[in-house]
PDB file of C-alpha atoms in Angstrom:
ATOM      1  CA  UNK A   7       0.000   0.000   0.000  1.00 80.00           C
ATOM      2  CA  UNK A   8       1.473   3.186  -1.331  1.00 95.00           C
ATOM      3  CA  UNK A   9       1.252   6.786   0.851  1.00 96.00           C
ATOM      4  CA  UNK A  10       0.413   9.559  -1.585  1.00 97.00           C
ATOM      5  CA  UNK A  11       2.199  13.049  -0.814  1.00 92.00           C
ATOM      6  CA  UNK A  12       1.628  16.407  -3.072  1.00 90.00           C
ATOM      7  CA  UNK A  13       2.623  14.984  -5.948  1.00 94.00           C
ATOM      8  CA  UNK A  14      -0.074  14.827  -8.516  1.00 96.00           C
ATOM      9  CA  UNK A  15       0.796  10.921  -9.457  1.00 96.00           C
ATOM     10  CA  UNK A  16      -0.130   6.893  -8.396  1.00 98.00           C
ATOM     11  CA  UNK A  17       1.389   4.038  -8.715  1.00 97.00           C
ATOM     12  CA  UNK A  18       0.132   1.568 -11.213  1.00 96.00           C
ATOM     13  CA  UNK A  19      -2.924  -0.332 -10.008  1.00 97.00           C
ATOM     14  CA  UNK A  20      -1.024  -3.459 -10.556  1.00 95.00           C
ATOM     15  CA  UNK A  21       0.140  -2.887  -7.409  1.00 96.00           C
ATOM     16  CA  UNK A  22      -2.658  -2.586  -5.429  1.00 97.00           C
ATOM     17  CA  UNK A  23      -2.837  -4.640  -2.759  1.00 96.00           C
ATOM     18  CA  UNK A  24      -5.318  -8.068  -2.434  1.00 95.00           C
ATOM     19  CA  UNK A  25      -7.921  -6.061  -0.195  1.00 95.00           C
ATOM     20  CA  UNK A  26      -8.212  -3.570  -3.458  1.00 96.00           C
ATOM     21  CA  UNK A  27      -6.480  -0.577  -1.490  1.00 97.00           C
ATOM     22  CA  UNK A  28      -3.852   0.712  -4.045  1.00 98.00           C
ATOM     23  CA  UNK A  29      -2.300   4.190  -1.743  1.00 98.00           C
ATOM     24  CA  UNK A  30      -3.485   6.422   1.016  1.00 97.00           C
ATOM     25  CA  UNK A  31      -3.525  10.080   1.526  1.00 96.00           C
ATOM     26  CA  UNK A  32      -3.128  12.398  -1.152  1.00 96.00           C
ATOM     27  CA  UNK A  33      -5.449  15.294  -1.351  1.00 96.00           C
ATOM     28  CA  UNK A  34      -9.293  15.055  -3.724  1.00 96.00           C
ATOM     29  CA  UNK A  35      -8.476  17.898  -5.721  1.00 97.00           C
ATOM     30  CA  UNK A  36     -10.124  18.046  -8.875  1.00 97.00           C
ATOM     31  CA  UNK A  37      -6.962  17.406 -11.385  1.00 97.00           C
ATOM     32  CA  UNK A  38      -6.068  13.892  -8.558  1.00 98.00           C
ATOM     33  CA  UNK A  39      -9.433  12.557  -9.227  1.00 98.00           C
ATOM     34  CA  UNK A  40      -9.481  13.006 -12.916  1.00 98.00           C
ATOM     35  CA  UNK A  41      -6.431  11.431 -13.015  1.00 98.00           C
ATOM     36  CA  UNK A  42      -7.261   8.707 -11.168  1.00 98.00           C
ATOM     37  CA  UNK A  43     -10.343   7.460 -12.616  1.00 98.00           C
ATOM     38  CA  UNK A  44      -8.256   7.963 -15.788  1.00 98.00           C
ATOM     39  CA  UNK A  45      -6.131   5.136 -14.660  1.00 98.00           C
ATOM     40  CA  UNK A  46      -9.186   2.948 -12.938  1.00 98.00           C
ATOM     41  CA  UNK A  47      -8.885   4.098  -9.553  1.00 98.00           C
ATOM     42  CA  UNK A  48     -11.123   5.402  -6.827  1.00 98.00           C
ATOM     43  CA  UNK A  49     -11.701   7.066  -3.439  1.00 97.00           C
ATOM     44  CA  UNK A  50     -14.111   5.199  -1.168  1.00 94.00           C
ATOM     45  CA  UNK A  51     -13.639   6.112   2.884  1.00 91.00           C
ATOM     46  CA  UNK A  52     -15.535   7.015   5.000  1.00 84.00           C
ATOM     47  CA  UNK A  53     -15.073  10.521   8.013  1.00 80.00           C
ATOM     48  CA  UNK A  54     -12.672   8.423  10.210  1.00 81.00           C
ATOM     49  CA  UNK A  55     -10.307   6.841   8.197  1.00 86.00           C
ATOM     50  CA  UNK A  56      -7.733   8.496   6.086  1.00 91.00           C
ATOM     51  CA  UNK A  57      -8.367   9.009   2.472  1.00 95.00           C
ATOM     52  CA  UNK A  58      -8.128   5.270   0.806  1.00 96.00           C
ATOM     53  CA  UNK A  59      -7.778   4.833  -3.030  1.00 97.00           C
ATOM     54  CA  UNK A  60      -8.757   1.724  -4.453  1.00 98.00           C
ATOM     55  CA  UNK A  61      -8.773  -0.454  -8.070  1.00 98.00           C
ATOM     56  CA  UNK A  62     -10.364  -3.821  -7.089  1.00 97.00           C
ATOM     57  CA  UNK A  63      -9.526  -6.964  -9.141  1.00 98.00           C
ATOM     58  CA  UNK A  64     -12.023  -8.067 -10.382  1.00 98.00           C
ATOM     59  CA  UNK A  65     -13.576  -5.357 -11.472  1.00 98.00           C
ATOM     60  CA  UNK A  66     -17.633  -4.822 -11.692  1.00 98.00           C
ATOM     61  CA  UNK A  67     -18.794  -3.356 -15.227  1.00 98.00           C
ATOM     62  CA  UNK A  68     -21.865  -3.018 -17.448  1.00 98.00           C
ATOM     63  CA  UNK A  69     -21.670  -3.679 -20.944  1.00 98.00           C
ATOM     64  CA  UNK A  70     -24.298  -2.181 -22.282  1.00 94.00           C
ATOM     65  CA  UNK A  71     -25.344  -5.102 -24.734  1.00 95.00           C
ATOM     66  CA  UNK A  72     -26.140  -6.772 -21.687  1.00 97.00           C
ATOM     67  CA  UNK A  73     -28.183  -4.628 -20.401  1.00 98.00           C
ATOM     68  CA  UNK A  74     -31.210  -6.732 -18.285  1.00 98.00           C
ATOM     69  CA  UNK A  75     -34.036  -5.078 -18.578  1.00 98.00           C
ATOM     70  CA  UNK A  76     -37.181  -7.113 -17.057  1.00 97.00           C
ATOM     71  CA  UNK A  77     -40.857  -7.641 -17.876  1.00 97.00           C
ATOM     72  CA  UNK A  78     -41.895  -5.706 -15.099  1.00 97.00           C
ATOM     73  CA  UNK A  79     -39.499  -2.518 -16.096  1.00 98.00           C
ATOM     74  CA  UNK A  80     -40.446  -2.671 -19.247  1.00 98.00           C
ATOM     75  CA  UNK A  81     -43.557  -1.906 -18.557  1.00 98.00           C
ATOM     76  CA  UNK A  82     -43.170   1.065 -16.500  1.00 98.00           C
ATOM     77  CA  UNK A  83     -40.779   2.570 -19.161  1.00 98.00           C
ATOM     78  CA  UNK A  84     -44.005   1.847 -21.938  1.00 98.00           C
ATOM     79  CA  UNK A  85     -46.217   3.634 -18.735  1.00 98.00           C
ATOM     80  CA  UNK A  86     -43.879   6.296 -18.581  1.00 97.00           C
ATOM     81  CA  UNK A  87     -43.857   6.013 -14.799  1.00 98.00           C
ATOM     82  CA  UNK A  88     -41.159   8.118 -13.977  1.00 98.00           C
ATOM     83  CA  UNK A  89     -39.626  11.422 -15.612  1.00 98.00           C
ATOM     84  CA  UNK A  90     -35.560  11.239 -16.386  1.00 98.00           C
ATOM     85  CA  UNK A  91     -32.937  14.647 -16.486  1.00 98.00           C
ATOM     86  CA  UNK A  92     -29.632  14.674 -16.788  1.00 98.00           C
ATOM     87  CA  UNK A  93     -27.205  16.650 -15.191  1.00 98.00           C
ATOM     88  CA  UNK A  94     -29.884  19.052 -13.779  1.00 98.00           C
ATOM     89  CA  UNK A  95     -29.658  18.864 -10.338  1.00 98.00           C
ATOM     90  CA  UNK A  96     -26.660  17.333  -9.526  1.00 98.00           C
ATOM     91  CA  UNK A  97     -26.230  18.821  -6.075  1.00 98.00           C
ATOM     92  CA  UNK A  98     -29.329  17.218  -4.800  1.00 98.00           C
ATOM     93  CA  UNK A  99     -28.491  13.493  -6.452  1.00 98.00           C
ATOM     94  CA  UNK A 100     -24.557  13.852  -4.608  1.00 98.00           C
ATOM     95  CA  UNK A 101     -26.442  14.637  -1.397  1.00 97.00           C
ATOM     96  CA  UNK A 102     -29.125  12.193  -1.128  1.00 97.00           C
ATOM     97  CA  UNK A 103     -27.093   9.716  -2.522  1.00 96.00           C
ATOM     98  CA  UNK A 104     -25.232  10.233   1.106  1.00 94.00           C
ATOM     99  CA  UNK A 105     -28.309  10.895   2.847  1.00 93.00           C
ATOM    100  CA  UNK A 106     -30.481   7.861   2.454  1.00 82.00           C
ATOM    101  CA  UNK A 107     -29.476   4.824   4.399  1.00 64.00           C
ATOM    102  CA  UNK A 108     -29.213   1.496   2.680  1.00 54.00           C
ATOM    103  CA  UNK A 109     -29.344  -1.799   3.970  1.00 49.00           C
ATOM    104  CA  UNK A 110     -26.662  -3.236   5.662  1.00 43.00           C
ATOM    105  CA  UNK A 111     -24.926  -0.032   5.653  1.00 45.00           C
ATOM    106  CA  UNK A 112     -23.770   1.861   8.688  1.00 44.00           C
ATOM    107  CA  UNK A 113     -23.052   5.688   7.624  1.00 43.00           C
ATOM    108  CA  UNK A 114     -21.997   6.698   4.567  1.00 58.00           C
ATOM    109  CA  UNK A 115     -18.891   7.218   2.421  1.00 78.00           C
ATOM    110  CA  UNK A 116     -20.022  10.209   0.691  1.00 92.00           C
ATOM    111  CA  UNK A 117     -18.148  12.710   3.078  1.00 91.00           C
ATOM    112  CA  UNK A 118     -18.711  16.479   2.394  1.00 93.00           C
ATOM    113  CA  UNK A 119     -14.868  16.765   1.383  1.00 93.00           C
ATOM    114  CA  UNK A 120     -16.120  14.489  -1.301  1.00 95.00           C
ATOM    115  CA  UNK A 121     -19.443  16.096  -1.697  1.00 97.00           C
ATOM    116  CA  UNK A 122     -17.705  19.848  -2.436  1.00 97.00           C
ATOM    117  CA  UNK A 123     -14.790  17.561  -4.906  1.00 97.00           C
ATOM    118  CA  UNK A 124     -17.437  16.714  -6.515  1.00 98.00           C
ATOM    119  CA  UNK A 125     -19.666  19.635  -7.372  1.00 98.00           C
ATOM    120  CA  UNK A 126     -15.937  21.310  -8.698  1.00 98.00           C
ATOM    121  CA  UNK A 127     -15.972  17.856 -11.104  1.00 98.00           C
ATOM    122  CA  UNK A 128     -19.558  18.341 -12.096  1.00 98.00           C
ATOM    123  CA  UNK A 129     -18.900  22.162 -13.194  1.00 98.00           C
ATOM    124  CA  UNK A 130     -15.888  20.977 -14.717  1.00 98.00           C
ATOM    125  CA  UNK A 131     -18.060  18.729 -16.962  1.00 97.00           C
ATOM    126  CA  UNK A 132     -16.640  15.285 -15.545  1.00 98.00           C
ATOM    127  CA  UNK A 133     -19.224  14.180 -12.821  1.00 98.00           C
ATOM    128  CA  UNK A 134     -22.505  13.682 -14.160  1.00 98.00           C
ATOM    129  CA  UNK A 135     -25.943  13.164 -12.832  1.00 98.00           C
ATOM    130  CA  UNK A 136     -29.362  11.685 -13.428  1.00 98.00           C
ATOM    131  CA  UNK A 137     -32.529  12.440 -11.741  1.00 98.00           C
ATOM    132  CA  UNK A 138     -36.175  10.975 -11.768  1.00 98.00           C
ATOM    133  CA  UNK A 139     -39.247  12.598 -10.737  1.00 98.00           C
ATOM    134  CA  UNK A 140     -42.579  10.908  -9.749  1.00 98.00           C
ATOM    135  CA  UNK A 141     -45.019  13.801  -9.688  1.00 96.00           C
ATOM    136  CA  UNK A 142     -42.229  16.424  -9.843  1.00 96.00           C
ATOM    137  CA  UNK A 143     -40.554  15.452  -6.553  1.00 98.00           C
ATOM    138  CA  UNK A 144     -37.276  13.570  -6.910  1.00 98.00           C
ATOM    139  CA  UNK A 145     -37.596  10.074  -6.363  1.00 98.00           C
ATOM    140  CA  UNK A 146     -34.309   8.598  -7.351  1.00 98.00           C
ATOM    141  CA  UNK A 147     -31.259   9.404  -8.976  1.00 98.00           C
ATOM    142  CA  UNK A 148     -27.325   8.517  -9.250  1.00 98.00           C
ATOM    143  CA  UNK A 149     -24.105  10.199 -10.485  1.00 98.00           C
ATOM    144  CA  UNK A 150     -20.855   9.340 -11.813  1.00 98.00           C
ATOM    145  CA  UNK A 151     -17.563  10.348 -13.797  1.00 98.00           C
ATOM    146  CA  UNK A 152     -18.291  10.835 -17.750  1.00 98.00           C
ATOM    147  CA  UNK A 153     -14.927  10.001 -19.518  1.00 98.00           C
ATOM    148  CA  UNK A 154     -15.416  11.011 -23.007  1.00 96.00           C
ATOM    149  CA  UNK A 155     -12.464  10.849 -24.674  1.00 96.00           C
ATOM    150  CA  UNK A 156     -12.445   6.961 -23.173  1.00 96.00           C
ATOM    151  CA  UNK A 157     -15.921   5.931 -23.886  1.00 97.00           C
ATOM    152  CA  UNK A 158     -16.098   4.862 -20.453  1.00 98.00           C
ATOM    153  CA  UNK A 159     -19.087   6.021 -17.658  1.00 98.00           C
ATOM    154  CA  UNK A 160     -17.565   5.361 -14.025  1.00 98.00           C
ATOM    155  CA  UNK A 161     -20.685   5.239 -11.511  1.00 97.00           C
ATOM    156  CA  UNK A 162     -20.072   6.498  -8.054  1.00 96.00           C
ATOM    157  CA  UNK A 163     -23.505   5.601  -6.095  1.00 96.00           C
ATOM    158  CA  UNK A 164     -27.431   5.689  -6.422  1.00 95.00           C
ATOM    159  CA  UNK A 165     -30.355   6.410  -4.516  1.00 96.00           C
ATOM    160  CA  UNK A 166     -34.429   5.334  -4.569  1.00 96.00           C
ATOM    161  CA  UNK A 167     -37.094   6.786  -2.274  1.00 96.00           C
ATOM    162  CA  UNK A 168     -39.659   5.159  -4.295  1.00 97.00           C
ATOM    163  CA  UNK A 169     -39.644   1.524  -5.661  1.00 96.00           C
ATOM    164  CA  UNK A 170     -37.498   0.862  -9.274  1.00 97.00           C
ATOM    165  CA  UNK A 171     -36.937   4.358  -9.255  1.00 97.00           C
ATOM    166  CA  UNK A 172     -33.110   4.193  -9.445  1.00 96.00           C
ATOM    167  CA  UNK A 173     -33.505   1.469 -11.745  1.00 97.00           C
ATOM    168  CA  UNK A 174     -35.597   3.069 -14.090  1.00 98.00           C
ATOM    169  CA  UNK A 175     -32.588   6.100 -13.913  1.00 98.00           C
ATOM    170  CA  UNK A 176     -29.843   3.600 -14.370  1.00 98.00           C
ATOM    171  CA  UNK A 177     -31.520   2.034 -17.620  1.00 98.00           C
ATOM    172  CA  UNK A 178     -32.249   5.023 -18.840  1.00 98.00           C
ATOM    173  CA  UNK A 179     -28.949   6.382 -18.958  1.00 98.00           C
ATOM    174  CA  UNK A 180     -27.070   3.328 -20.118  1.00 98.00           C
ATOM    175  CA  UNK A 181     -29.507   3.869 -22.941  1.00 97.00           C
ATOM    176  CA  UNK A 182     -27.881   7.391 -24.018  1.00 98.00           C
ATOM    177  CA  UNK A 183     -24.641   6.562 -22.978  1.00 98.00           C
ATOM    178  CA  UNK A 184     -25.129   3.580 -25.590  1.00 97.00           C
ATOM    179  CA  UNK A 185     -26.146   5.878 -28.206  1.00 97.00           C
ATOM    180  CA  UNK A 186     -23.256   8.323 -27.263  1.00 97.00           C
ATOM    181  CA  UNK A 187     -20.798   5.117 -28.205  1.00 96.00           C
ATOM    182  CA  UNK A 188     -20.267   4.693 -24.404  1.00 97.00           C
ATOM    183  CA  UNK A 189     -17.698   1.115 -24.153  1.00 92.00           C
ATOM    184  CA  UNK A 190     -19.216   0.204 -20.970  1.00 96.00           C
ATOM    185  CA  UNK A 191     -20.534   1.402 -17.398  1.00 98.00           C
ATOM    186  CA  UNK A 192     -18.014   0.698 -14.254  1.00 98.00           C
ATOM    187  CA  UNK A 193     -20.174  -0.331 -11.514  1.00 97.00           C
ATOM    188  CA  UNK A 194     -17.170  -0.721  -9.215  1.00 96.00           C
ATOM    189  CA  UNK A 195     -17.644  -3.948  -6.853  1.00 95.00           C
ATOM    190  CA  UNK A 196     -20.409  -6.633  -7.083  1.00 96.00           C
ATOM    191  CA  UNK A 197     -23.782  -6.125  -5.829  1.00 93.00           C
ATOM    192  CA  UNK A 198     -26.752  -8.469  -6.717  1.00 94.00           C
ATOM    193  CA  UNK A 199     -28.585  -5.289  -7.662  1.00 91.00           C
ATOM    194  CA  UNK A 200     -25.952  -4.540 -10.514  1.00 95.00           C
ATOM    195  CA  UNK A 201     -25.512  -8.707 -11.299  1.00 96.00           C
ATOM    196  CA  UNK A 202     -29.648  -8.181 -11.711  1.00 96.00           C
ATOM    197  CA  UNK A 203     -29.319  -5.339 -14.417  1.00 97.00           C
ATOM    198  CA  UNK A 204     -26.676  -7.269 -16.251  1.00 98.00           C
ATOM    199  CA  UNK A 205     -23.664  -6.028 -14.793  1.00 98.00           C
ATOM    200  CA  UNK A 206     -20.667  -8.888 -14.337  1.00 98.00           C
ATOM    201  CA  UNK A 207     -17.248  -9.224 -13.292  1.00 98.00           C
ATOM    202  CA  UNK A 208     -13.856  -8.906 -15.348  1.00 98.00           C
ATOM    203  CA  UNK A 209     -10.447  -9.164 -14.302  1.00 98.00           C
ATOM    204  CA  UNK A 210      -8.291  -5.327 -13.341  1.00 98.00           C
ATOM    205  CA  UNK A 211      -6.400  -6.411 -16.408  1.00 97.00           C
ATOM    206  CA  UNK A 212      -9.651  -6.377 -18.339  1.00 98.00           C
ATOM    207  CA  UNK A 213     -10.838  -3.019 -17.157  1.00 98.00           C
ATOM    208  CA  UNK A 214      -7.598  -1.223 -17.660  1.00 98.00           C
ATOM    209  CA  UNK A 215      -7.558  -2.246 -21.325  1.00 97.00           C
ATOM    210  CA  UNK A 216     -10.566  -0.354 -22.071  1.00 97.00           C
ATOM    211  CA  UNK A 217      -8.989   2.756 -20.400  1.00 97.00           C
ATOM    212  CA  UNK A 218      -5.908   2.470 -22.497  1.00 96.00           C
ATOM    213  CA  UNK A 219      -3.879   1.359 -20.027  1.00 94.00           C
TER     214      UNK A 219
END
């Protein structure tokens, strides 16, 4: 595990270590985090640990020919159920994304260190966000890093106050992002939520190829 000082660089995540911690410490500066999702790495810690950077092997990813879309979903999308925005309020997706508890979760990650990095990404253009609306009120959303000139869409987290309704946001954007000539969607880790929408797991190796690396 590698300690990060002021210098804007990482180590290659071939040396990350088995838990999927690559370094520690560094600062979440705008040009750090660009940089490292550029080279498949993360932040994920949470107010009382230091700042932890991670590239887990394997890696979890949506390709979005796989996309599982079910029966059920289908039909709420042919309802219309919900209404889908993009990048419109990002500030509120970022902050009830930290907000709402999940199950099996104590806390949250989503500091407000992160939550201020962040908003400076999402005026820079890199962190994106989409929100649904049930009746105008926001019902669901999630947000992630857009890397364009890779083709690759790194989510960061998603929230639902109302059933499928961060479902219905997730399908919906790996819809666009598939029509924008988006490789695939990095969902991170496993979770049997992702494995449901089609989502699998592929080797570091794997993952890094599609960022060039």
């Amino acid at each position: 595990m590698h300690l990060l000082d002021n210098t804007l660089s990482f180590p290659h995540p071939e040396q990350t270590h088995e838990t999927g911690i690559l370094a520690l410490g560094g600062d979440l500066s705008p040009e750090r985090l660009i940089l490292a999702y550029q080279n498949g790495i993360f932040p994920w810690y949470s107010d009382d640990e230091p700042l932890l950077w991670w590239s887990p092997d394997p890696r979890m990813v949506l390709f979005h020919d796989e996309l599982k879309v079910s029966k059920s979903m289908r039909k709420l999308f042919r309802d219309q159920k919900f209404k889908v925005t993009f990048n419109q309020d990002f500030e509120s997706v970022i902050r009830a994304c930290a907000e709402i508890p999940r199950q099996g979760q104590d806390g949250t990650w989503i500091t407000e260190e992160m939550i201020e990095s962040y908003l400076k990404l999402h005026q820079l253009g890199y962190a994106q966000s989409v929100e649904v609306y049930e009746n105008e009120k926001l019902v669901g959303g999630l947000y992630g890093i857009y890397l364009k000139e890779k083709a690759v869409f790194c989510g960061e987290s998603m929230f639902t106050k109302v059933s499928n309704a961060s479902k219905y946001g997730f399908i919906s954007l790996v819809r666009k992002l598939q029509e924008e000539g988006v490789q695939l969607v990095d969902c991170q880790i496993y979770t049997a939520h992702l494995a449901s929408l089609g989502a699998k797991e592929i080797s570091r190796e794997a993952f890094l190829s599609y960022l060039g690396l």
